[in-house]
Every structure is written in structure tokens, then in C-alpha cells.
XYZ file of C-alpha atoms in Angstrom:
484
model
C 47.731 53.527 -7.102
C 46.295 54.133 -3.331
C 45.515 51.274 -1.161
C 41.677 52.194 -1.821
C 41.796 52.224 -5.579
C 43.872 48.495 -5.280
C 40.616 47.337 -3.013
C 38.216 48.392 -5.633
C 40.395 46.980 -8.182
C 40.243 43.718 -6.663
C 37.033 43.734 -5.594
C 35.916 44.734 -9.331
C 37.987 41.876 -10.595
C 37.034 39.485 -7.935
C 32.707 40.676 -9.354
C 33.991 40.409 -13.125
C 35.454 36.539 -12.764
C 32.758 35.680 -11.006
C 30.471 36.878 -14.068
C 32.628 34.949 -16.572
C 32.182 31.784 -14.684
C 28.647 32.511 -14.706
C 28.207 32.858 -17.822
C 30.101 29.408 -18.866
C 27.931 27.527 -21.424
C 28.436 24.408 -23.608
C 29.465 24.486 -27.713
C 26.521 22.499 -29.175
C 29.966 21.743 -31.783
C 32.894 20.425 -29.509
C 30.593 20.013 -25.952
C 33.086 22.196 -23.978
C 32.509 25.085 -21.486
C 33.389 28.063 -22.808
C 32.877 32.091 -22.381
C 29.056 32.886 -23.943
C 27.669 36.636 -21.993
C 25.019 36.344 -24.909
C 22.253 34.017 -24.321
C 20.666 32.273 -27.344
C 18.004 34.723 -27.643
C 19.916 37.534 -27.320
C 22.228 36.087 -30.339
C 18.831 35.565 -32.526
C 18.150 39.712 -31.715
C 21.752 40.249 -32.588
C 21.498 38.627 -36.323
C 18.337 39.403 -36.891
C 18.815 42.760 -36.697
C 21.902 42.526 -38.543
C 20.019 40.611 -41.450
C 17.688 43.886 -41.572
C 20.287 46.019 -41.506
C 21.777 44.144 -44.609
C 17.752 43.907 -46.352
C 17.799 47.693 -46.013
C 21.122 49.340 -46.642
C 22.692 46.781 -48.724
C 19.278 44.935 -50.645
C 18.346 41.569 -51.567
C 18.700 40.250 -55.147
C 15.369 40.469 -56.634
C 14.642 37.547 -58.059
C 12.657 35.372 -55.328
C 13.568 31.717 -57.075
C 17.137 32.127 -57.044
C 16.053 33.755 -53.149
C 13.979 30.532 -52.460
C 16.452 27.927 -54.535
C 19.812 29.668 -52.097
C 17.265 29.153 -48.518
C 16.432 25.505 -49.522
C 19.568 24.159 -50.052
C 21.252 26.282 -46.853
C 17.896 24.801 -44.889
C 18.635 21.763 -45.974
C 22.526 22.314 -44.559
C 21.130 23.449 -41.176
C 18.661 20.929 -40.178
C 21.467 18.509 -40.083
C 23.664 20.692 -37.925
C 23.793 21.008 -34.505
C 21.824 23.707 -34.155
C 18.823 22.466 -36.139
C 16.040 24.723 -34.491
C 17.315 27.890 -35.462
C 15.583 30.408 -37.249
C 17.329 30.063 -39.902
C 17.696 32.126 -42.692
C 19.823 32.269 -46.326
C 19.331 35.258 -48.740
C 21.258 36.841 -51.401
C 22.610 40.648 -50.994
C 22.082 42.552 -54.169
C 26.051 43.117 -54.509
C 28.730 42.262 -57.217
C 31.256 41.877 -54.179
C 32.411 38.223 -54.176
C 31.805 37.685 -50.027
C 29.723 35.506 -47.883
C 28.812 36.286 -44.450
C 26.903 34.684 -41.601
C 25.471 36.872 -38.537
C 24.733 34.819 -35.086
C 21.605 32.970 -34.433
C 21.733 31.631 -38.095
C 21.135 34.513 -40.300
C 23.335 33.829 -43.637
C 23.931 36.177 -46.475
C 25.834 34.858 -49.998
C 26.035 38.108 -52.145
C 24.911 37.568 -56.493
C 29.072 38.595 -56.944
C 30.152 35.229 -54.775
C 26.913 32.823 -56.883
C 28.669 34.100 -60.410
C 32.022 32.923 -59.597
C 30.676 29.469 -58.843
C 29.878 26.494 -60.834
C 27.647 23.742 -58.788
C 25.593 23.180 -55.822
C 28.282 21.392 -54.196
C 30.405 24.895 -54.378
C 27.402 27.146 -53.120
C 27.104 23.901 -50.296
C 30.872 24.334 -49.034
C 30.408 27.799 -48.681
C 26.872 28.028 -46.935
C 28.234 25.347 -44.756
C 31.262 27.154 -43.774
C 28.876 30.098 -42.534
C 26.637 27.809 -40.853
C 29.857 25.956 -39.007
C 29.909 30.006 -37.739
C 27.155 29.924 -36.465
C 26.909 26.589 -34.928
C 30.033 27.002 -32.849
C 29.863 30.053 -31.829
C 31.986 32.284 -33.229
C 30.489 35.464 -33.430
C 29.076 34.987 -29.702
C 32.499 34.286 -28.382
C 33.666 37.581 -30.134
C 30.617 39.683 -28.936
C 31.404 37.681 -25.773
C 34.978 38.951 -25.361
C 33.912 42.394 -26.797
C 31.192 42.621 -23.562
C 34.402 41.340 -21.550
C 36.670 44.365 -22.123
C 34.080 46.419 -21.742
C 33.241 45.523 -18.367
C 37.386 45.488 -17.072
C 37.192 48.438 -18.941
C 34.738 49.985 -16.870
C 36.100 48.904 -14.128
C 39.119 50.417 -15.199
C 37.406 53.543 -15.629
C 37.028 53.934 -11.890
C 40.613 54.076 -11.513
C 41.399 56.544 -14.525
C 39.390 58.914 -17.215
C 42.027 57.932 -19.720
C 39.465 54.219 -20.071
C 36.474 56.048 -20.718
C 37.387 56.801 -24.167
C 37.194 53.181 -24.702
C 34.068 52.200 -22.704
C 31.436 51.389 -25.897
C 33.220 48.202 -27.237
C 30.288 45.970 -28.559
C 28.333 46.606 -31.526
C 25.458 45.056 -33.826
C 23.782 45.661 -36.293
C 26.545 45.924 -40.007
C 29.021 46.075 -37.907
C 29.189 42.423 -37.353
C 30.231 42.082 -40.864
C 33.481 42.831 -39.847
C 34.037 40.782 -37.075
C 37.493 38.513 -38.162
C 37.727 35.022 -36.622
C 40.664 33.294 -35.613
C 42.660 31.259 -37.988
C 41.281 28.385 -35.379
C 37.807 29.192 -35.817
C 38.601 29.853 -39.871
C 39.578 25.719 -39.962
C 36.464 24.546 -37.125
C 34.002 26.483 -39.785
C 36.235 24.798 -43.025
C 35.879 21.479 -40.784
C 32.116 21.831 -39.856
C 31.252 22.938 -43.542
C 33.029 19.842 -45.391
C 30.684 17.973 -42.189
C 27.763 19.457 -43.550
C 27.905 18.969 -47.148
C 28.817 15.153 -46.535
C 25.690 14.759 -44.566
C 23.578 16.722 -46.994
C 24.600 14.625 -49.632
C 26.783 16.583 -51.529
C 30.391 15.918 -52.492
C 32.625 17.460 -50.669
C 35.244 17.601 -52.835
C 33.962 20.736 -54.361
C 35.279 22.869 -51.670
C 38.944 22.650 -53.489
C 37.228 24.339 -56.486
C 35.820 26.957 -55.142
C 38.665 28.049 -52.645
C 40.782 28.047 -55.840
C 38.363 30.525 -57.667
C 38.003 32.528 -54.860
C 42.118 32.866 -54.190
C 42.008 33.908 -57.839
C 39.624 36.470 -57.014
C 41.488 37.660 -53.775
C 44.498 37.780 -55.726
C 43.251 40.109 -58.574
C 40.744 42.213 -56.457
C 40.623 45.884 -55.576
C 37.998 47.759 -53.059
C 34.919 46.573 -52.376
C 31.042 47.346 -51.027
C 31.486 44.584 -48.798
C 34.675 42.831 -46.715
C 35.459 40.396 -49.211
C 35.266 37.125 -48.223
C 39.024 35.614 -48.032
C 39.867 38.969 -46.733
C 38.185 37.409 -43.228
C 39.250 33.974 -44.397
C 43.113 33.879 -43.953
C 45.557 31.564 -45.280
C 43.583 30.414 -48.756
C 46.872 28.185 -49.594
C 46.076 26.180 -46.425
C 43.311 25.816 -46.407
C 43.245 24.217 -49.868
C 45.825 22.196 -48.983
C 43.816 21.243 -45.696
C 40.865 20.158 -47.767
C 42.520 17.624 -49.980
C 44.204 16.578 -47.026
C 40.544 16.342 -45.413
C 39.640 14.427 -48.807
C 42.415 11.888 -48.765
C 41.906 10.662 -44.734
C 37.658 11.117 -44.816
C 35.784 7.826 -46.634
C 33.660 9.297 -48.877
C 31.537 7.173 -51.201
C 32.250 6.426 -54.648
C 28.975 7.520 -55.725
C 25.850 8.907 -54.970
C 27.210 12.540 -53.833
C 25.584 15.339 -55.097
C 27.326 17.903 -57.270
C 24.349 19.486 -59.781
C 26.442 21.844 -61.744
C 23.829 22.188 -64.432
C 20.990 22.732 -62.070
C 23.454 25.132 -60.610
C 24.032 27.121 -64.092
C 20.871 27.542 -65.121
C 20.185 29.372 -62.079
C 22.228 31.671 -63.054
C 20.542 32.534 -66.299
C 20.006 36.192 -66.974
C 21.370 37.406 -63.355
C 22.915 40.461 -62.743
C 27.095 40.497 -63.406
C 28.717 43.091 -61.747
C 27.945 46.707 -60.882
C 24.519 47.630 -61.731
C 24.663 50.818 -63.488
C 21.166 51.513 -62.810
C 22.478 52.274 -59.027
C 24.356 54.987 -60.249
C 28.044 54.987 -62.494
C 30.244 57.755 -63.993
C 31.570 58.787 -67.020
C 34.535 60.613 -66.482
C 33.584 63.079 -63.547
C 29.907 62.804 -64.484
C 27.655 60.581 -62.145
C 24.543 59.722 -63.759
C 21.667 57.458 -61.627
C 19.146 56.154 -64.172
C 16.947 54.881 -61.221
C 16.364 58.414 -59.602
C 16.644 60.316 -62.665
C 19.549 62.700 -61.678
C 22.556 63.521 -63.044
C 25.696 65.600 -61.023
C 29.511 66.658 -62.341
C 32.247 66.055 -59.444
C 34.965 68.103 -59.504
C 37.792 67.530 -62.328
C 40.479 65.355 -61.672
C 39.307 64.365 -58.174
C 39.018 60.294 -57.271
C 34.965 59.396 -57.387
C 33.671 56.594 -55.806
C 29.931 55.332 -56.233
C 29.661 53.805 -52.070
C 26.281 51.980 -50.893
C 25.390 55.278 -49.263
C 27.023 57.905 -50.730
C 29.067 59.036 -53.892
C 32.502 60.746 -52.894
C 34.763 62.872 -54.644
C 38.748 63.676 -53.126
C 40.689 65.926 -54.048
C 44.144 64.896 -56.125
C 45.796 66.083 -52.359
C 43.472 64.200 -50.486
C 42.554 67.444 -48.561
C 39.493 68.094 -49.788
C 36.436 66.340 -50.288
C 32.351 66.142 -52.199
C 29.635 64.319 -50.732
C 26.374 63.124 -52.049
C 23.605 61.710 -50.309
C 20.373 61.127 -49.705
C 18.799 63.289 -46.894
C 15.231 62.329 -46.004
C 12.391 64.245 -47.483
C 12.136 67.365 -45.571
C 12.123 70.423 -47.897
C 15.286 71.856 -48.569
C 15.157 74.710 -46.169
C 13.894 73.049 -43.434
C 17.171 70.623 -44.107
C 19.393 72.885 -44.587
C 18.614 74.685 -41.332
C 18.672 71.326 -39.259
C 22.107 71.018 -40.281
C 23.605 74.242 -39.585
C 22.191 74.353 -36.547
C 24.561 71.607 -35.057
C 26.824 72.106 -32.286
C 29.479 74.294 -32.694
C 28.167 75.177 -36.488
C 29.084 78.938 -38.064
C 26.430 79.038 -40.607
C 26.964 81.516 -43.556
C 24.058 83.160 -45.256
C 21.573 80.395 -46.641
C 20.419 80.925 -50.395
C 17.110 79.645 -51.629
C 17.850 79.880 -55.310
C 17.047 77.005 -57.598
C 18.957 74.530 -59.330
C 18.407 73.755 -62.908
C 14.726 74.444 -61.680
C 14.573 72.127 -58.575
C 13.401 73.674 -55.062
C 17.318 74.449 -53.006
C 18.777 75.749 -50.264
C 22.495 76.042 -49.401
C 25.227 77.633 -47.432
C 28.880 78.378 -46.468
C 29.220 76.734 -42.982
C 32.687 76.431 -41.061
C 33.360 74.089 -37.777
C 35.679 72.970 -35.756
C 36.510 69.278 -35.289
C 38.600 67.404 -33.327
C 41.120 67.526 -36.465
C 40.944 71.249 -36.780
C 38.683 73.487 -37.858
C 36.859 72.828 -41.678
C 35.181 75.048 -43.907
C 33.170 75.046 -47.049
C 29.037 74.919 -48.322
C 26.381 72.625 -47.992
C 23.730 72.671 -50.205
C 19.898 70.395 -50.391
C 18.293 70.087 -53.330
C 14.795 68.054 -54.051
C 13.942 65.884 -57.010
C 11.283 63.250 -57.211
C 10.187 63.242 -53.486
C 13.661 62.889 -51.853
C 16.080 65.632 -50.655
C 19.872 65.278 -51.594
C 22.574 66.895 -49.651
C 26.288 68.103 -51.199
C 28.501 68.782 -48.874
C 32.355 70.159 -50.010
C 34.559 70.940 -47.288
C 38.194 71.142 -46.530
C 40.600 72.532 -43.842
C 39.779 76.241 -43.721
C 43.117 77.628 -44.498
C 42.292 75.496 -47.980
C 38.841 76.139 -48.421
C 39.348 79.107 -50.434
C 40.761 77.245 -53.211
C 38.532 74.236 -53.455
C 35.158 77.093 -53.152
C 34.367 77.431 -57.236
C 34.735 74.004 -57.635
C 32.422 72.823 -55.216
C 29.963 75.816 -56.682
C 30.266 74.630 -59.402
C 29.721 70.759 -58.470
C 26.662 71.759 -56.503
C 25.092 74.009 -59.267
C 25.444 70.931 -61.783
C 22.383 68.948 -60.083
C 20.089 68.423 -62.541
C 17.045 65.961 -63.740
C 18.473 63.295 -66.024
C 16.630 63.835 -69.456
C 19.191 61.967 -71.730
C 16.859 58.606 -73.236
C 20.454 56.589 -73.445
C 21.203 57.091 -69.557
C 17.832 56.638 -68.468
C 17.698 52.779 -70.310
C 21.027 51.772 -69.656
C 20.704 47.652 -68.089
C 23.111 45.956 -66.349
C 25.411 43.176 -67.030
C 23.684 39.570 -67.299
C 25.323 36.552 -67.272
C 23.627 33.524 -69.775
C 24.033 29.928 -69.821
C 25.546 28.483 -73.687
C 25.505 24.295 -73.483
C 28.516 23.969 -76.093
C 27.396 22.285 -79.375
C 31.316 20.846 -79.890
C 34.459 20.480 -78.641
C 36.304 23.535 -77.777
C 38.721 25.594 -76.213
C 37.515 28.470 -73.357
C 39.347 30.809 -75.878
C 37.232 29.367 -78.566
C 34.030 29.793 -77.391
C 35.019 33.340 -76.036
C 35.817 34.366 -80.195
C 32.477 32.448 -81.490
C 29.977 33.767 -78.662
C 31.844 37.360 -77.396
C 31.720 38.795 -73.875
C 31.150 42.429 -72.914
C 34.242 41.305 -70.354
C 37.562 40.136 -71.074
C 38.363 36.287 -71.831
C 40.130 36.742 -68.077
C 36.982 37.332 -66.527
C 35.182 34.451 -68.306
C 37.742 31.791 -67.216
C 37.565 33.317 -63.617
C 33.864 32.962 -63.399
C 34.003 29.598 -65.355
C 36.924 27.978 -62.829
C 38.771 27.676 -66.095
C 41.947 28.562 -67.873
C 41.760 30.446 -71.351
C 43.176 27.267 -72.877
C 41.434 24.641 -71.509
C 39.320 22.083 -73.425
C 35.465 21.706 -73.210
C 33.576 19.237 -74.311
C 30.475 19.162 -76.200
C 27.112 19.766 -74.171
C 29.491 21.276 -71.401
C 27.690 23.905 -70.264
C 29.509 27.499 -70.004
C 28.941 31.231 -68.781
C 29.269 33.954 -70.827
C 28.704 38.238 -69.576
C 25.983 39.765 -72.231
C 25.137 43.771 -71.896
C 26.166 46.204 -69.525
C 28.042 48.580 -72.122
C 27.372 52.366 -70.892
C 26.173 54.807 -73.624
């Protein structure tokens, strides 16, 4: 490094400290000075455009009591936080992932997946207050905060070497706040805040334990989700149980008068979506059928599907190939088709207009060349019902030649879905039974039958297969949902 780089160095430094002091402010929670480049409006932009983001790609549950029954009770939460004046906001994301997630300035998502595998207000309370204790401190600003941070040394790294540039566009908004991960510190301030909150709201707090049990019972038995699951970004679920009871046995809490409402709760529940909703699209065997928008599409055989939020993917058994669907706007197929091979660096075979199963089309062989070599295979749009679809198959081009006829043939399967059976298929529901005796879980899953295993019932219950239930207990059971 040259004496003139050091000086600009320093004096770089010297202009970035002098920021971060600036930009000091006090945590409405613990009334310390602490790093904040994001001023309170500027966090309110932040999650509010996340929350759109969420509205549009994602969707809201519709059902606007159980929308207007989640807001009042998180409300309710809020005004007695520290952040009272807040716009905030509590809605429920039209997804069978079990997650809750809060974006700054007090916009708070709890997804349908997360409000089945509870059992009472006072578990839908511990986790809307955990989000809010988010919120209230700080958390997301201080990581937006830091993000802003390293951008700026990084740029003024940048004047001293090319090799920082790469790195320059840190921060981000929008979804990608959903995967922000707090600290295990800021995971027990949030726990802390959230047990706070329910005690002030009137609800026993108690019912955390509960609910971190079901939900380390989900963690444990989960695969992939839509969403980052929720004690995926919550660490250390065995602590923080045992932190709670702890939190129980040292807090006086009154013998009576706290809140749980598990039957309110329940009944809630009645008739609400369980699980994936087949109308968004599902397969049978490499057949994807989507009853919504009428179309119906055959992956490749033997390749590993996936039905994603915006797209359905196929991969080869060698991973070295892959299918895409998706929607592509509404411009005719040609007019897509050309937009897209005329991208940088693009070698665009012939296009062919020929139909599909009678639908307007237009594809091509394309090859390009990526920063992970060059790729080759077709493209192809197709229209049906207003909206334009796009398959794309590709693979390295030394491979392409042996993937080609079965991403013809994947592409030439497009057709309107005609099939009555498809086309009516419902989802899951889950319905409320108020037990008319004693009995075991096990019991009542052999008198009133699930369309999901006894497993899943004493997941979504809090219960064990052989546990006893007394009369006028009220219990869940999953009705529907079976694919023709």
C-alpha cells in the first residue's frame, strides 16, 4: 500500500466513524445508544414494502375474519409496547409453511401452516409478541444498519482495490428481509419482550412452553419449505424452552384472570385450509396439473419436481439438467419469445410458431454462455387464458444433446386441463369435533378418520397418540384434500 492510498484510507475511515457516531440513536427497549443508519421512516418504507412484496408473491389467506381476528389481537400486543404508534400491521400469508416473520416498522406476517399447529390465543400471543419484541428493539434496523456499514468500508475499500467491488451492493429489502437471522441475543430480547407482552395483554404466558414444544416437533420432522421456517431463524429451541419455564418460575404471575381462549381459538380454525392447496398446482407422478389456471404439463421422467411460489422445476436424476415453468406476462408468444433471445450474449436458433395442443406458441433452441460455462437447450411460450407461460430446458452444452427429446417432449405436453376430477379437486380443511366422551387421541382418530396420519393429528393437536381427552374437549381433525 503507497503512502497516498494509507491517507485516503484513513481519511475514509476517519469520514465513516464519524457517520456511525452520527447516526447513534436510543432502543425505545433497553434506552441505550446504539448503531441505527435507518431512520424511523425509512424502516416504515423498508417493511412496508416488504409486507407488499409478501401480499403479492406469497398471498394473504382469504378469509378476512380470521385476517381481522389475527390484527386485533397483535394490535392489541402493540399498543402496549414500546413502540405503540406504529403502523402496525398483522396478516396471515396464504402458506402451509409453519413460520412467522416480522419486517421493520411493525409489519407482522403469521402464515395459515404456523395458526394450524396451535391451540389458543395465548399460543398465537407468544408468537406475535416475539415478532413484535423484533420490531420494537430493533433488530432488523441494526442488521440493515450493519449491512449499510460494510457497504460503506466496502466502498471505501474499493478505492484501494477492484477485488471490493464485487461486494459493493450489500443491503437489500423488499423478501429478502425474510431471511435476515438474528443473534441468539436478539433470539432471547424478542423471547423476553414477547412473554412482556402477553403478560400485559392479559394473556398467560405460560403458553409459550406449548407452543415452542409443537414447533421443535415440527422442526424436528420437517423437510423444505416455501418459506424459512420459523425455528430455522430461531436457534436453540431446547433453551429456549427451558428459558421460559425458568422465566415462569422467577416472574409473579397471577393465579387467575390470564387469558388463554383455546376454544375461541379452535373455532377459528373451522374449515381453514391444511396444507398444500392443490388448487395452486400438485403432481401426480411427473404430471403437474393447476386446477386454478386450467393447464396441465408432463415433466420429464424420473427427474425431481418441485411446485415453488414462482415456478415449477424439474432436475435431472444428475442434477445437470434442468425444466422451468413460469409465468411470463401477457405479451403474445412471439413477441416473448423474441424479447428473450435477444439478451446479451444470446445464440438464438430458428424460432417455430407451431401450436400446442391448439394454443398460440413460439419456441426455440438458444445457447449462452454464463459465468459457469456455456448452456444450451429451447425455450418455448405458450398462451392460455390471457397469460403467457415460458419452458425453459437447458443444460451444459456438451449435455444438451441428450436431455433435447425430453424437453420436446415436456414442452409439447402443454395442454388445457379438461379432466372434471382435476378441475374440482379442494384442499385440505381442518374442522373443530367438541368430544362427546372420554377418549384417547388414538380413539377419536379410529371413530372420526383423518385424510392425514394419527402423527399429524397429535402434532397439530400438541398431543401424543395416547393421551386422554376428556369429554367436551375440543379437538382438530384434517377432512378432504385426497387428489383424484
Amino acid at each position: 500500500m503507497t503512502h497516498r492510498s494509507t491517507m485516503v484510507f484513513v481519511a475514509a475511515a476517519l469520514t465513516s466513524a464519524a457517520l456511525i457516531v452520527a447516526a447513534c440513536a436510543t432502543n425505545p427497549v433497553t434506552g441505550r445508544r446504539e448503531l441505527a443508519l435507518v431512520t424511523q421512516s425509512q424502516e416504515i418504507q423498508i417493511g412496508r414494502e416488504g409486507s407488499r412484496d409478501v401480499a403479492r408473491s406469497i398471498g394473504l389467506y382469504p378469509d378476512q375474519g380470521l385476517q381481522d381476528y389475527v390484527d386485533g389481537l397483535g394490535k392489541r400486543l402493540a399498543s402496549r409496547s414500546e413502540r405503540p404508534d406504529l403502523p402496525w400491521s398483522f396478516q396471515v400469508a396464504d402458506d402451509p409453511a409453519v413460520n412467522a416473520f416480522a419486517f421493520p416498522g411493525g409489519f407482522i406476517f403469521v402464515t395459515r401452516g404456523i395458526l394450524a399447529h396451535m391451540n389458543s390465543e395465548a399460543e398465537l400471543v407468544a408468537v406475535l409478541g416475539h415478532e413484535i419484541g423484533h420490531v420494537t428493539a430493533r433488530h432488523s434496523v441494526q442488521q440493515i444498519s450493519k449491512a449499510q456499514l460494510a457497504q460503506i468500508t466496502l466502498g471505501v475499500g474499493s478505492i484501494l482495490s477492484d477485488d471490493f467491488r464485487r461486494f459493493g451492493d450489500l443491503a437489500g429489502t423488499g423478501l429478502g428481509l425474510l431471511f435476515l437471522k438474528f443473534g441468539r441475543d436478539d433470539e432471547r430480547q424478542a423471547d423476553d419482550l414477547g412473554f412482556r407482552y402477553a403478560l400485559r395483554g392479559g394473556f398467560d404466558p405460560r403458553e409459550m412452553v406449548p407452543i415452542f414444544q409443537t414447533l421443535q416437533r415440527v422442526s424436528a420432522g420437517a423437510g423444505s419449505e416455501r418459506l424459512p421456517q420459523w425455528l430455522s431463524t430461531h436457534p436453540d429451541p431446547e433453551n429456549r424452552i427451558a428459558r421460559t419455564e425458568e422465566r415462569v418460575r422467577v416472574t409473579p404471575i397471577p393465579p387467575s384472570g390470564l387469558r388463554v381462549g383455546r376454544e375461541d381459538y379452535l373455532a377459528r380454525l373451522e374449515g381453514m385450509t391444511f396444507g398444500d392447496d392443490p388448487r395452486k398446482g400438485y403432481f401426480k407422478g411427473e404430471v403437474f396439473y393447476h386446477p386454478d389456471l386450467e393447464f396441465r404439463l408432463s415433466f420429464p421422467g424420473g427427474w425431481k419436481t418441485r411446485n415453488g411460489l414462482s415456478a415449477v422445476t424439474a432436475m435431472s436424476p444428475k442434477e445437470d439438467a434442468a425444466f422451468v415453468l413460469t409465468l411470463a406476462g401477457e405479451d403474445p408468444p412471439s413477441a416473448a419469445a423474441a424479447k428473450f433471445l435477444s439478451q446479451q450474449g444470446m445464440i438464438a436458433g430458428p424460432t417455430s410458431t407451431d401450436a400446442i395442443h391448439g394454443l398460440a406458441a413460439a419456441s426455440a433452441p438458444f445457447a449462452i454462455t454464463t459465468d459457469r460455462g456455456r448452456l444450451a437447450g429451447r425455450v418455448a411460450f405458450v398462451s392460455l387464458g390471457g397469460r403467457t407461460y415460458r419452458m425453459l430446458g437447458y443444460s451444459a452444452e456438451e449435455n444438451e444433446p441428450g436431455y433435447r427429446n425430453a424437453v420436446l417432449a415436456s414442452i409439447r405436453s402443454f395442454q388445457r386441463l379438461t379432466d372434471r376430477a382435476a378441475l374440482a379437486v379442494t384442499p385440505a380443511t381442518l374442522r373443530i369435533v367438541t368430544l362427546d366422551r372420554d377418549m384417547t387421541l388414538e380413539e377419536f382418530h379410529k371413530r372420526r378418520p383423518s385424510t392425514v396420519p394419527l402423527e399429524t393429528i397429535a402434532l397439530i393437536n400438541g398431543r401424543a397418540p395416547g393421551d386422554r381427552l376428556a369429554a367436551g374437549t375440543a379437538v382438530k381433525r384434517v377432512t378432504g384434500g385426497t387428489l383424484p
